[in-house]
Structure formats: C-alpha cells, structure tokens
Tab-separated table of C-alpha atoms and ligand atoms in Angstrom:
chain	number	residue	atom	x	y	z
A	1	MET	CA	48.739	67.606	160.320
A	2	GLN	CA	51.057	69.556	161.884
A	3	SER	CA	50.421	70.263	165.304
A	4	GLN	CA	49.491	74.167	166.895
A	5	GLY	CA	53.376	75.516	168.121
A	6	GLU	CA	54.607	72.161	167.101
A	7	ALA	CA	58.216	73.615	164.314
A	8	LYS	CA	57.664	73.827	161.051
A	9	LYS	CA	60.201	69.972	160.234
A	10	PRO	CA	61.596	70.279	156.208
A	11	THR	CA	61.632	66.589	155.528
A	12	LEU	CA	59.972	64.206	153.962
A	13	THR	CA	58.664	61.163	155.231
A	14	ILE	CA	58.399	58.164	152.970
A	15	THR	CA	56.474	55.289	153.554
A	16	ASP	CA	57.726	52.196	152.106
A	17	ASN	CA	53.708	50.089	152.051
A	18	ARG	CA	56.351	47.000	151.012
A	19	THR	CA	58.050	46.552	153.750
A	20	GLY	CA	55.731	49.373	156.136
A	21	LYS	CA	59.191	51.240	156.460
A	22	SER	CA	58.973	54.971	156.679
A	23	TYR	CA	62.275	57.157	155.872
A	24	GLU	CA	62.989	60.424	155.990
A	25	VAL	CA	64.695	63.216	154.016
A	26	PRO	CA	65.602	66.803	153.720
A	27	ILE	CA	63.820	68.987	151.958
A	28	GLU	CA	65.579	71.382	150.257
A	29	ASN	CA	64.972	74.179	148.277
A	30	GLU	CA	62.057	73.300	147.871
A	31	THR	CA	63.797	69.361	146.116
A	32	ILE	CA	64.633	66.328	147.581
A	33	LYS	CA	68.058	64.384	146.217
A	34	ALA	CA	67.004	61.546	144.120
A	35	THR	CA	70.082	59.536	145.078
A	36	ASP	CA	68.345	59.500	149.460
A	37	LEU	CA	65.607	57.591	147.519
A	38	ARG	CA	68.301	54.192	146.943
A	39	GLN	CA	68.526	53.873	150.917
A	40	ILE	CA	64.949	52.474	150.174
A	41	LYS	CA	65.112	49.175	149.739
A	42	GLU	CA	63.009	46.134	149.199
A	43	HIS	CA	66.146	43.049	150.268
A	44	ALA	CA	69.653	44.572	151.572
A	45	GLU	CA	70.638	43.164	148.148
A	46	ASP	CA	68.722	45.782	145.967
A	47	PHE	CA	69.585	48.714	144.291
A	48	GLY	CA	67.154	50.710	145.723
A	49	ILE	CA	64.071	53.169	144.848
A	50	MET	CA	65.397	55.208	141.896
A	51	THR	CA	63.391	58.147	140.447
A	52	TYR	CA	61.589	58.406	136.303
A	53	ASP	CA	61.649	61.437	134.456
A	54	PRO	CA	61.822	61.273	130.921
A	55	ALA	CA	62.438	64.509	129.644
A	56	PHE	CA	63.673	66.188	133.322
A	57	MET	CA	59.694	66.883	133.403
A	58	ASN	CA	60.641	67.043	136.764
A	59	THR	CA	64.077	67.037	138.057
A	60	ALA	CA	66.379	70.108	138.918
A	61	SER	CA	69.868	69.068	137.070
A	62	CYS	CA	72.310	71.482	139.223
A	63	LYS	CA	72.017	74.225	141.122
A	64	SER	CA	71.814	78.467	138.617
A	65	THR	CA	72.170	81.331	140.060
A	66	ILE	CA	72.116	82.462	136.259
A	67	THR	CA	68.459	83.527	134.870
A	68	TYR	CA	64.770	82.817	136.641
A	69	ILE	CA	61.582	81.598	134.624
A	70	ASP	CA	58.599	82.117	136.691
A	71	GLY	CA	56.722	80.443	134.007
A	72	ASP	CA	53.074	81.106	135.246
A	73	LYS	CA	53.696	83.938	136.222
A	74	GLY	CA	54.887	85.247	132.415
A	75	ILE	CA	58.760	86.162	134.058
A	76	LEU	CA	62.477	85.920	133.024
A	77	ARG	CA	64.883	87.342	134.716
A	78	TYR	CA	68.711	86.937	134.203
A	79	ARG	CA	70.751	87.386	137.399
A	80	GLY	CA	67.667	89.063	138.978
A	81	TYR	CA	67.586	92.202	136.203
A	82	PRO	CA	64.080	90.849	134.503
A	83	ILE	CA	63.998	90.692	130.969
A	84	GLU	CA	61.892	93.217	130.222
A	85	GLN	CA	64.573	96.851	131.293
A	86	LEU	CA	68.180	94.592	129.463
A	87	ALA	CA	65.835	95.055	126.664
A	88	GLU	CA	65.930	98.325	127.174
A	89	ARG	CA	68.536	99.554	128.935
A	90	CYS	CA	71.568	97.857	127.678
A	91	SER	CA	73.459	95.623	125.483
A	92	TYR	CA	73.479	92.617	123.577
A	93	LEU	CA	77.834	93.006	124.977
A	94	GLU	CA	76.085	93.773	128.545
A	95	VAL	CA	74.473	91.427	128.906
A	96	ALA	CA	76.823	88.328	127.323
A	97	TYR	CA	79.169	89.941	130.124
A	98	LEU	CA	76.014	90.404	132.791
A	99	LEU	CA	75.206	86.374	132.578
A	100	ILE	CA	78.371	84.751	132.450
A	101	HIS	CA	80.806	87.954	135.500
A	102	GLY	CA	77.233	87.668	138.253
A	103	GLU	CA	77.344	91.798	137.405
A	104	LEU	CA	77.529	94.657	134.801
A	105	PRO	CA	80.022	96.006	133.312
A	106	THR	CA	81.975	98.991	135.213
A	107	LYS	CA	82.667	101.610	132.016
A	108	ALA	CA	86.436	100.008	132.066
A	109	GLN	CA	85.194	96.222	132.529
A	110	LEU	CA	83.085	96.177	129.580
A	111	ALA	CA	85.402	98.851	127.637
A	112	ASP	CA	88.169	96.280	127.663
A	113	TRP	CA	85.193	93.400	127.491
A	114	SER	CA	84.504	95.066	123.833
A	115	THR	CA	87.628	95.153	122.706
A	116	ASN	CA	87.664	91.628	123.245
A	117	ILE	CA	85.196	90.468	122.444
A	118	THR	CA	86.127	92.048	119.078
A	119	ALA	CA	90.382	92.062	118.320
A	120	HIS	CA	88.638	88.001	118.035
A	121	THR	CA	85.617	88.812	114.811
A	122	PHE	CA	89.201	87.083	112.764
A	123	VAL	CA	88.174	83.313	111.569
A	124	HIS	CA	91.101	81.527	110.557
A	125	GLU	CA	91.495	81.130	106.973
A	126	ASN	CA	90.617	77.706	107.030
A	127	ILE	CA	86.890	78.266	107.780
A	128	LYS	CA	86.554	79.447	104.703
A	129	LYS	CA	88.569	76.087	103.298
A	130	LEU	CA	85.815	74.521	105.281
A	131	MET	CA	82.852	76.577	104.049
A	132	ASP	CA	83.601	76.267	100.969
A	133	GLY	CA	82.703	71.930	101.576
A	134	PHE	CA	79.593	72.061	102.233
A	135	HIS	CA	77.298	72.262	98.929
A	136	HIS	CA	75.776	74.601	98.482
A	137	ASP	CA	72.268	74.225	99.597
A	138	ALA	CA	73.541	73.161	103.098
A	139	HIS	CA	71.373	74.186	105.755
A	140	PRO	CA	73.681	76.825	106.756
A	141	MET	CA	72.688	75.984	111.031
A	142	GLY	CA	74.384	72.868	109.843
A	143	MET	CA	77.249	74.986	108.661
A	144	LEU	CA	77.770	76.455	111.361
A	145	VAL	CA	77.806	73.382	114.466
A	146	SER	CA	79.829	72.079	112.076
A	147	THR	CA	82.250	75.640	112.375
A	148	ILE	CA	81.568	75.411	115.524
A	149	GLY	CA	83.175	72.208	116.911
A	150	ALA	CA	86.012	73.171	114.558
A	151	LEU	CA	86.930	75.811	116.197
A	152	SER	CA	88.715	73.409	119.133
A	153	THR	CA	91.643	71.787	116.746
A	154	PHE	CA	92.508	75.346	115.410
A	155	TYR	CA	92.840	76.536	119.827
A	156	PRO	CA	93.420	73.270	121.059
A	157	SER	CA	95.164	74.512	124.844
A	158	ALA	CA	90.800	75.534	125.178
A	159	LYS	CA	90.838	72.110	126.905
A	160	HIS	CA	92.585	73.204	129.905
A	161	ILE	CA	88.999	73.719	131.293
A	162	ALA	CA	90.531	75.045	135.000
A	163	ASP	CA	92.998	77.388	133.180
A	164	LYS	CA	90.689	80.730	134.317
A	165	ALA	CA	92.914	82.517	131.619
A	166	GLU	CA	92.758	80.611	129.322
A	167	ARG	CA	88.902	80.221	129.817
A	168	GLN	CA	88.202	83.553	129.082
A	169	ARG	CA	90.006	83.645	125.387
A	170	THR	CA	87.770	81.066	124.901
A	171	PHE	CA	84.212	82.816	125.339
A	172	TYR	CA	86.146	85.936	123.766
A	173	ARG	CA	86.938	83.627	120.734
A	174	LEU	CA	83.097	81.862	120.733
A	175	ILE	CA	81.316	85.369	121.751
A	176	GLY	CA	83.499	87.437	118.414
A	177	LYS	CA	83.741	84.385	115.493
A	178	THR	CA	79.953	83.097	115.314
A	179	PRO	CA	78.547	85.658	113.941
A	180	THR	CA	81.732	85.634	111.765
A	181	ALA	CA	80.848	82.100	111.241
A	182	ALA	CA	77.273	81.808	110.560
A	183	ALA	CA	77.404	85.421	108.090
A	184	TYR	CA	80.292	82.771	106.586
A	185	ALA	CA	77.466	79.895	106.402
A	186	TYR	CA	74.885	82.028	104.171
A	187	ARG	CA	77.020	83.594	102.333
A	188	HIS	CA	79.211	80.355	101.247
A	189	SER	CA	75.699	79.144	100.111
A	190	MET	CA	74.205	82.227	97.659
A	191	GLY	CA	77.402	81.894	95.965
A	192	PHE	CA	79.008	85.583	97.891
A	193	PRO	CA	82.233	86.758	98.690
A	194	TYR	CA	82.922	86.464	102.867
A	195	VAL	CA	83.305	89.428	104.312
A	196	HIS	CA	85.584	90.590	107.470
A	197	PRO	CA	84.591	91.266	110.255
A	198	ASP	CA	84.364	95.839	110.036
A	199	ASN	CA	85.957	96.621	114.627
A	200	ASP	CA	84.115	99.869	114.095
A	201	LEU	CA	80.387	98.683	113.950
A	202	SER	CA	78.226	97.711	116.839
A	203	TYR	CA	78.289	93.494	117.850
A	204	ALA	CA	74.938	93.488	116.254
A	205	GLY	CA	76.337	96.511	113.092
A	206	ASN	CA	78.644	94.505	112.081
A	207	PHE	CA	77.099	90.856	111.706
A	208	LEU	CA	74.902	93.201	109.323
A	209	SER	CA	77.367	94.346	108.115
A	210	MET	CA	78.845	90.821	107.390
A	211	MET	CA	75.890	88.893	105.874
A	212	PHE	CA	75.446	92.145	103.805
A	213	ARG	CA	77.249	94.119	103.141
A	214	MET	CA	78.088	94.064	98.376
A	215	ALA	CA	80.139	96.319	96.883
A	216	GLU	CA	79.963	99.514	99.349
A	217	PRO	CA	83.315	100.975	101.189
A	218	LYS	CA	81.365	100.356	104.322
A	219	TYR	CA	78.352	99.254	105.362
A	220	HIS	CA	75.921	101.464	107.224
A	221	PRO	CA	74.000	98.867	109.216
A	222	HIS	CA	70.773	101.119	109.548
A	223	PRO	CA	70.305	102.174	113.915
A	224	VAL	CA	66.269	100.587	113.874
A	225	LEU	CA	67.112	97.796	112.505
A	226	GLU	CA	71.319	97.511	114.401
A	227	LYS	CA	68.854	97.731	117.621
A	228	ALA	CA	66.086	95.517	116.982
A	229	LEU	CA	68.011	91.747	116.104
A	230	ASP	CA	70.765	93.378	119.137
A	231	VAL	CA	66.518	93.697	121.259
A	232	LEU	CA	66.778	89.763	119.833
A	233	PHE	CA	70.245	88.982	120.751
A	234	ILE	CA	69.836	89.568	125.021
A	235	LEU	CA	66.208	87.970	123.992
A	236	HIS	CA	68.365	85.223	122.946
A	237	ALA	CA	70.858	85.129	125.437
A	238	ASP	CA	69.395	82.330	127.606
A	239	HIS	CA	66.459	80.766	128.985
A	240	GLU	CA	68.136	78.241	132.127
A	241	GLN	CA	67.823	74.192	131.739
A	242	ASN	CA	66.744	74.188	127.752
A	243	CYS	CA	67.389	71.394	125.917
A	244	SER	CA	70.038	73.084	123.881
A	245	THR	CA	71.390	74.462	127.633
A	246	SER	CA	71.726	70.664	129.253
A	247	ALA	CA	73.440	69.583	126.073
A	248	MET	CA	76.402	72.441	127.203
A	249	ARG	CA	76.351	71.365	130.439
A	250	SER	CA	75.831	68.034	129.973
A	251	VAL	CA	78.325	67.721	127.263
A	252	GLY	CA	80.895	69.388	129.086
A	253	SER	CA	80.509	67.392	132.051
A	254	SER	CA	82.768	64.851	130.178
A	255	GLN	CA	85.010	68.241	130.195
A	256	VAL	CA	85.632	67.984	126.798
A	257	ASP	CA	86.596	72.117	125.405
A	258	PRO	CA	84.040	74.547	125.163
A	259	TYR	CA	84.536	74.538	121.442
A	260	SER	CA	83.274	71.078	121.056
A	261	ALA	CA	80.210	71.096	123.830
A	262	ALA	CA	78.841	74.555	122.421
A	263	ALA	CA	78.225	72.628	119.181
A	264	ALA	CA	76.563	70.027	120.533
A	265	ALA	CA	74.130	72.818	122.353
A	266	SER	CA	73.849	74.469	118.095
A	267	ALA	CA	73.412	70.770	116.721
A	268	ALA	CA	70.577	70.987	120.532
A	269	LEU	CA	69.671	74.340	118.957
A	270	TYR	CA	68.983	72.995	115.954
A	271	GLY	CA	65.437	70.736	115.625
A	272	PRO	CA	62.043	72.086	115.100
A	273	LEU	CA	61.059	71.598	118.357
A	274	HIS	CA	64.065	73.628	119.613
A	275	GLY	CA	64.885	76.724	118.025
A	276	GLY	CA	64.181	75.144	114.901
A	277	ALA	CA	60.638	76.435	114.956
A	278	ASN	CA	61.391	80.290	114.403
A	279	GLU	CA	61.858	78.592	110.932
A	280	ALA	CA	59.166	76.207	111.680
A	281	VAL	CA	56.592	79.636	111.639
A	282	LEU	CA	56.967	81.083	109.251
A	283	ARG	CA	56.607	78.037	107.123
A	284	MET	CA	53.549	77.366	109.187
A	285	LEU	CA	52.604	80.463	107.704
A	286	ASP	CA	53.606	80.524	103.995
A	287	GLU	CA	51.689	77.376	104.494
A	288	ILE	CA	48.238	78.216	105.504
A	289	GLY	CA	49.251	81.599	103.670
A	290	THR	CA	45.799	83.179	103.690
A	291	LYS	CA	43.393	84.263	107.474
A	292	ASP	CA	40.425	83.042	105.499
A	293	ALA	CA	42.894	79.418	105.761
A	294	ILE	CA	43.020	79.534	109.435
A	295	PRO	CA	39.605	78.247	111.181
A	296	ALA	CA	40.489	74.855	108.631
A	297	PHE	CA	44.352	74.588	109.854
A	298	ILE	CA	43.670	75.345	113.720
A	299	LYS	CA	40.797	72.516	113.206
A	300	ALA	CA	43.610	69.867	111.798
A	301	VAL	CA	45.441	71.203	114.473
A	302	LYS	CA	43.912	69.943	117.384
A	303	GLU	CA	42.647	66.831	115.588
A	304	GLY	CA	46.540	66.134	116.250
A	305	HIS	CA	47.888	67.186	112.352
A	306	GLY	CA	50.567	69.165	112.960
A	307	ARG	CA	50.849	71.955	116.231
A	308	LEU	CA	50.581	75.138	116.812
A	309	MET	CA	54.318	76.172	116.014
A	310	GLY	CA	55.755	78.975	118.001
A	311	PHE	CA	52.846	78.135	120.839
A	312	GLY	CA	53.393	77.080	123.862
A	313	HIS	CA	56.353	76.893	125.972
A	314	ARG	CA	57.498	73.667	128.950
A	315	VAL	CA	58.226	76.364	130.774
A	316	TYR	CA	55.786	79.448	130.585
A	317	LYS	CA	52.590	78.334	131.191
A	318	ASN	CA	51.283	82.152	130.613
A	319	TYR	CA	52.176	85.024	127.754
A	320	ASP	CA	55.837	84.395	126.511
A	321	PRO	CA	57.245	88.205	128.255
A	322	ARG	CA	60.268	87.795	125.313
A	323	ALA	CA	57.304	87.496	121.753
A	324	ASN	CA	55.471	90.475	124.277
A	325	ILE	CA	58.537	92.622	123.712
A	326	ILE	CA	59.036	91.415	120.047
A	327	LYS	CA	55.787	92.386	119.117
A	328	ARG	CA	56.741	95.569	120.715
A	329	LEU	CA	59.184	95.565	118.033
A	330	ALA	CA	57.528	94.057	114.655
A	331	ASP	CA	56.238	97.852	115.074
A	332	GLN	CA	59.512	99.836	115.562
A	333	VAL	CA	61.357	97.852	112.137
A	334	PHE	CA	58.555	97.620	109.733
A	335	GLU	CA	58.985	101.584	110.185
A	336	VAL	CA	61.061	100.845	108.092
A	337	THR	CA	60.947	97.589	106.197
A	338	GLY	CA	57.413	97.756	105.765
A	339	ARG	CA	55.195	94.880	107.547
A	340	ASN	CA	55.411	92.077	106.803
A	341	PRO	CA	52.436	90.773	105.122
A	342	LYS	CA	52.715	87.318	107.882
A	343	LEU	CA	51.969	89.906	110.059
A	344	ASP	CA	48.288	90.227	109.686
A	345	ILE	CA	47.586	85.822	109.517
A	346	ALA	CA	49.794	85.721	112.813
A	347	LEU	CA	48.199	88.889	114.780
A	348	GLU	CA	44.841	87.278	112.991
A	349	LEU	CA	46.176	82.611	114.009
A	350	GLU	CA	47.417	84.444	117.681
A	351	ARG	CA	43.361	86.326	118.824
A	352	ILE	CA	41.000	82.258	117.468
A	353	ALA	CA	44.219	80.155	119.451
A	354	LEU	CA	43.780	81.202	122.036
A	355	GLN	CA	39.976	81.800	122.814
A	356	ASP	CA	39.822	78.493	121.597
A	357	GLU	CA	39.188	75.777	124.340
A	358	TYR	CA	42.096	73.666	122.979
A	359	PHE	CA	44.499	75.680	123.306
A	360	ILE	CA	43.221	77.896	127.135
A	361	LYS	CA	43.105	74.398	128.671
A	362	ARG	CA	46.687	73.238	127.235
A	363	LYS	CA	47.939	76.347	128.765
A	364	LEU	CA	49.770	77.544	125.328
A	365	TYR	CA	50.510	80.923	123.984
A	366	PRO	CA	52.848	82.234	121.663
A	367	ASN	CA	56.181	81.617	122.485
A	368	VAL	CA	59.383	83.281	122.023
A	369	ASP	CA	59.128	81.989	118.305
A	370	PHE	CA	56.176	83.358	117.174
A	371	TYR	CA	56.664	86.849	115.911
A	372	SER	CA	60.599	86.904	115.964
A	373	GLY	CA	61.115	84.472	112.350
A	374	LEU	CA	58.847	87.722	110.796
A	375	ILE	CA	60.977	90.234	111.519
A	376	TYR	CA	64.028	88.037	111.080
A	377	GLN	CA	62.129	88.144	107.669
A	378	ALA	CA	62.077	91.819	107.525
A	379	MET	CA	65.403	92.265	108.083
A	380	LYS	CA	65.422	90.598	104.574
A	381	PHE	CA	67.438	87.506	106.463
A	382	PRO	CA	66.758	84.338	105.034
A	383	VAL	CA	64.216	81.481	106.728
A	384	ASP	CA	67.079	79.091	107.484
A	385	MET	CA	69.139	81.907	108.788
A	386	PHE	CA	66.690	81.727	112.317
A	387	PRO	CA	67.944	79.294	114.060
A	388	VAL	CA	71.478	80.627	113.433
A	389	LEU	CA	70.879	84.559	114.790
A	390	PHE	CA	69.068	82.072	117.990
A	391	ALA	CA	72.560	80.370	118.308
A	392	ILE	CA	74.355	83.352	118.038
A	393	GLY	CA	72.070	85.258	121.403
A	394	ARG	CA	72.098	82.237	122.264
A	395	MET	CA	75.971	81.209	123.008
A	396	SER	CA	77.262	83.795	125.767
A	397	GLY	CA	74.418	81.706	127.902
A	398	TRP	CA	75.430	78.607	126.821
A	399	LEU	CA	79.164	79.715	127.695
A	400	ALA	CA	77.475	81.043	131.653
A	401	GLN	CA	75.700	77.606	132.121
A	402	TRP	CA	78.863	75.325	131.131
A	403	ALA	CA	81.451	77.590	133.346
A	404	GLU	CA	78.959	77.716	136.955
A	405	MET	CA	78.454	73.785	136.052
A	406	VAL	CA	82.506	73.564	135.619
A	407	ASP	CA	82.424	75.506	139.042
A	408	ASP	CA	80.552	74.110	140.809
A	409	ALA	CA	81.831	70.608	143.038
A	410	ASP	CA	77.851	69.221	142.814
A	411	GLN	CA	78.647	67.964	138.836
A	412	LYS	CA	80.170	64.969	137.677
A	413	ILE	CA	79.705	63.600	134.339
A	414	ALA	CA	76.389	63.427	133.401
A	415	ARG	CA	75.301	59.689	133.844
A	416	PRO	CA	71.612	58.759	134.205
A	417	ARG	CA	69.983	56.061	135.315
A	418	GLN	CA	67.720	53.675	132.842
A	419	ILE	CA	64.646	50.844	133.850
A	420	TYR	CA	66.241	48.055	131.774
A	421	LEU	CA	62.902	45.824	130.643
A	422	GLY	CA	64.786	44.035	128.032
A	423	HIS	CA	65.651	40.564	127.877
A	424	ASP	CA	67.333	38.548	130.779
A	425	LYS	CA	70.026	36.708	129.854
A	426	ARG	CA	69.638	34.003	126.588
A	427	ASP	CA	72.246	32.587	124.596
A	428	VAL	CA	73.054	33.124	121.863
A	429	PRO	CA	71.582	31.001	118.534
A	430	SER	CA	74.015	29.343	115.763
A	431	ALA	CA	73.602	31.175	112.423
A	432	ALA	CA	71.798	27.894	111.671
A	433	GLN	CA	69.425	27.878	114.499
A	434	ARG	CA	68.312	31.161	113.773
A	435	GLY	CA	66.836	29.909	110.596
B	1	CMC	N1	50.629	73.523	119.229
B	1	CMC	C1	49.458	72.138	119.448
B	1	CMC	N2	49.006	71.528	120.684
B	1	CMC	C2	49.959	72.042	120.953
B	1	CMC	C3	51.007	72.478	121.142
B	1	CMC	C4	50.964	73.273	120.184
B	1	CMC	N3	52.424	73.823	120.279
B	1	CMC	N4	52.361	72.333	122.131
B	1	CMC	C5	51.235	71.385	123.150
B	1	CMC	N5	50.579	70.609	122.776
B	1	CMC	C6	49.711	69.964	122.867
B	1	CMC	C7	50.471	68.539	123.133
B	1	CMC	O1	49.141	67.984	122.067
B	1	CMC	C8	49.445	68.237	124.804
B	1	CMC	O2	48.479	68.178	124.020
B	1	CMC	P1	47.151	66.438	124.523
B	1	CMC	O3	47.921	66.579	126.399
B	1	CMC	O4	46.322	66.448	124.565
B	1	CMC	O5	48.161	64.700	124.557
B	1	CMC	C9	50.121	69.135	125.469
B	1	CMC	O6	49.240	70.301	124.724
B	1	CMC	C10	50.882	69.172	126.370
B	1	CMC	O7	51.731	69.213	124.993
B	1	CMC	P2	53.917	69.209	125.605
B	1	CMC	O8	53.930	67.688	123.828
B	1	CMC	O9	53.568	67.528	126.704
B	1	CMC	O10	54.110	70.169	125.960
B	1	CMC	P3	56.086	69.557	126.012
B	1	CMC	O11	56.741	71.248	127.428
B	1	CMC	O12	57.068	68.798	126.066
B	1	CMC	O13	55.937	70.788	124.729
B	1	CMC	C11	56.938	72.406	123.409
B	1	CMC	C12	56.793	72.446	124.442
B	1	CMC	C13	57.653	73.363	123.002
B	1	CMC	C14	57.864	71.209	122.604
B	1	CMC	C15	55.553	72.191	122.601
B	1	CMC	O14	54.721	73.181	122.560
B	1	CMC	C16	55.473	71.972	121.553
B	1	CMC	O15	55.959	71.506	120.395
B	1	CMC	N6	55.756	73.545	120.586
B	1	CMC	C17	55.474	74.117	119.421
B	1	CMC	C18	56.972	73.886	118.925
B	1	CMC	C19	57.795	75.613	119.032
B	1	CMC	O16	56.650	76.362	119.462
B	1	CMC	N7	58.892	75.373	119.972
B	1	CMC	C20	59.643	76.344	120.131
B	1	CMC	C21	59.668	76.602	122.147
B	1	CMC	S1	59.836	78.117	122.593
B	1	CMC	C22	62.571	78.343	122.062
B	1	CMC	C23	62.629	76.834	123.174
B	1	CMC	O17	62.851	76.514	124.522
B	1	CMC	O18	63.523	76.913	121.933
C-alpha cells in the first residue's frame, strides 16, 4: 500500500518466485516494455521472460497519434475529432488529409490535395489487361488485392520510402486509383466496358460513375447517395491497430513499397472476420429469410453453430458509434432507393440479440458492418463488392499508419517471438527406418 504523502512511483515491481529476486520496471502510458522483462532470468544463460499474447489481446505494437477508440464508452475519434462531427461536417478527402497530415486542410490545401488525387485516378491501360486475365466470376476483392500489388510494378520508384515527394505521389496514386481498380473489378465481373474516371465529379460521385454509368454521356450521381457513400468512406477510414492495419504496418516494416504493403492490408481485410463481415451479414440475412426464423437462428448461434455476423468487436464493448451513424444514414438512403426488406430482419435480430443474456454477458453489440451492407445493397452494389467498398475508405488510414510507422524511430522490422514446444533435437531416420 502507498503510504499517505509518499510520492507515487511510475514503476512496477515484479518478484520472481523462482529466485526470490525483485525487479523494478518503468510504467509509461500505462504500459511496461516487454523487453524490460528479459532481465528476469532463473539462470544467467536463460533467454529471459517473454510475454505470450496470441492475437495481441493486450500488447501495444506502436505509439500512435492518429485514431482514438474508447471501446467501453463507444468513442471513435480521428486526430481528436469525434467521428460524428467528421461524418457531418467533412468530406472523405478532407478526412483522408486529416489522417495523413494530422490537421484538417485549409481551403488552399484541400484544393491542392483534391486536384492531385483527382489527377491520379486514371490507371495504366495495362491494368485493364490484368483485369481481363481474371475469370468472369473472380471475387472483386481478390482482383483488388492483386491490382493494388501490381501497381508497385508500374511505380517502382515508390520503393524510395524515405523520399517525401515520392511518398506523397504514392498517397495520391493509392487514394486516387483504388476506386478505379475497384470499379474495374466490378465492370469486369459484369462483362461491362470499363468507364474512365470523370474528374468533374466528387470522389464518391466519380466512383459511382465508374461503377454504374452505361450509355449516358454524363453520369449524375444522386446527391443523397453520393453523400451517403462519402460518409461510409469516412466511417471506414481508420480504426487504429485492426487486422489489416497491423498487416500494413507489419509488412511495411520490411521497407517494401507502400503498394505491396497495401496489397497485404487488403488481403487481411478480405477475411470474413474483418472487412468481409458486411458481405457475411447480407448472406446471413438471406439465410434467415423471415422474421419468424430469427429465434431458431439465435438459438443455433448460442449453441455454437456459427456467429451472428456484424455483432461483436475486439475493442468495442458497447454500441459501435459508426453503427449508430449508419443506422441514421440508412433512413436517408432508403427514402431514395426504397426500403431494403432485409432491414426489418436486421432490426428484429438486433432487438432480440440485445435482450438476450448470451449477447449481454459477452457485450456483443452491432458493429459497423451490421447495417452498412443494407445500404450498399439498396444502392445496387452487389454483395461481393462490400469488402471492396471498405477497402476504398480504409486506404487513407492504412497510408497514415504506414507513414507514422516509417517515421517512428522506435520501429524495426516486425518479428514476433514464439514459444517453441516441438521436438528436441533428433536424428533424421533413413527411408527404410521410416517404414
Ligand atoms: N456471435 C456470437 N458469438 C460471438 C460473436 C458473434 N458475432 N462474437 C463473439 N462471440 C462470442 C464468442 O463465441 C466468445 O464466446 P465464449 O466466451 O463463450 O467462447 C465471446 O463472444 C468472445 O469472442 P471472441 O471471438 O473471443 O472475441 P474477439 O474479440 O476475438 O472477436 C470479432 C471479435 C469481431 C472477430 C467477433 O466478435 C466476431 O467474429 N464477430 C462477427 C464478425 C464481424 O462482425 N466482424 C466485423 C468486425 S467490425 C469491422 C472490422 O473491424 O473489420
């Protein structure tokens, strides 16, 4: 116990009961350094104590100033600004600038940033040939992962990651070209001709044009849908050290070019537990089919048969603030598109789950993916494009996190340790001995 008047010491004292020795390690930012534990040894030749933390449940892999989440209170902020205010008052390109540069842009900075990103929306004609090589039913996320990786071969100078001008160009290109590659993946799967970027349109408006323009000389996005998509990009722009961002940082720590690191991040996002969850939610709602079938579905989930997709989060143990915004956004979108009939199943599913002891006890609430898919579907995006839409928004966050990692003097190539529990040394038997 700390006696009254005694100064608080920001340290942790650890006693090794094997040796009776005590060690004092500093506490900084409520954290101890894992390497400080290495001095704790039973014998001088020992490696020293490590921490075992599969899936990084309680390990900070970096210091960051980009995104703040309080999972218990349901708070999400980019660079200190609440997500609710950013979604209401800013465009996606402003938010992308904020994430990467640390401050919201001035009028002149925004004009420059938007012009540069717009100027980089076109892709090399050979990208179309690359697209054409995919099977007609290739998943668009698979095509996007490959295309982002392929971009590194078109811009080999991006490997000069310390060159700030080169880095800036890569940011313009990746933010500019990701929607183009995404739309091309969709057009390829439909057998439709590719639509060139229309640089008169907004970031979201141009993406809608590249997706859906047919014979009309000019595509005019519906302003409500254009705004909704822009907000969805903002909500997905960053989420601190999630699976794909960790992949971006981890792969980027080898000093590979950012295109290759972003391809790895996109691959991580593809999985059904991460960016693929919005797709999985829609498939789940289809499988449930009617409201009457919900109790049986919930019962099966509780018995361990599958998960309630779009529910639960590693960090949020409260309502995901993004889900709140999306729920409101859905009403605006459905006024234009007509109500997605699956909304009723989703609302009822949420109502039942939030009253159920299983979900209450585990603090499982709807996450960003629970309602986003319903909006995307109402806007006529096919289900397998959902993770691709997530990737478009997340690109700015990946790049901001990558740049922070590259400039962080504490960072080195990512290289976790392991606890080896395999065989001790043994001799290789001959083929005859193996039987
Ligand atoms: N449905 C039913 N049970 C669940 C769910 C769910 N969606 N999520 C967690 N649980 C249970 C889980 O079975 C476990 O129960 P028990 O303690 O009895 O074994 C407990 O809750 C804790 O689960 P966990 O798997 O240890 O939690 P986690 O932090 O490792 O997983 C998660 C987080 C998001 C992967 C998980 O909640 C999940 O699989 N959710 C469904 C997929 C999903 O919606 N993913 C999108 C996440 S948000 C967007 C993004 O960041 O990509």
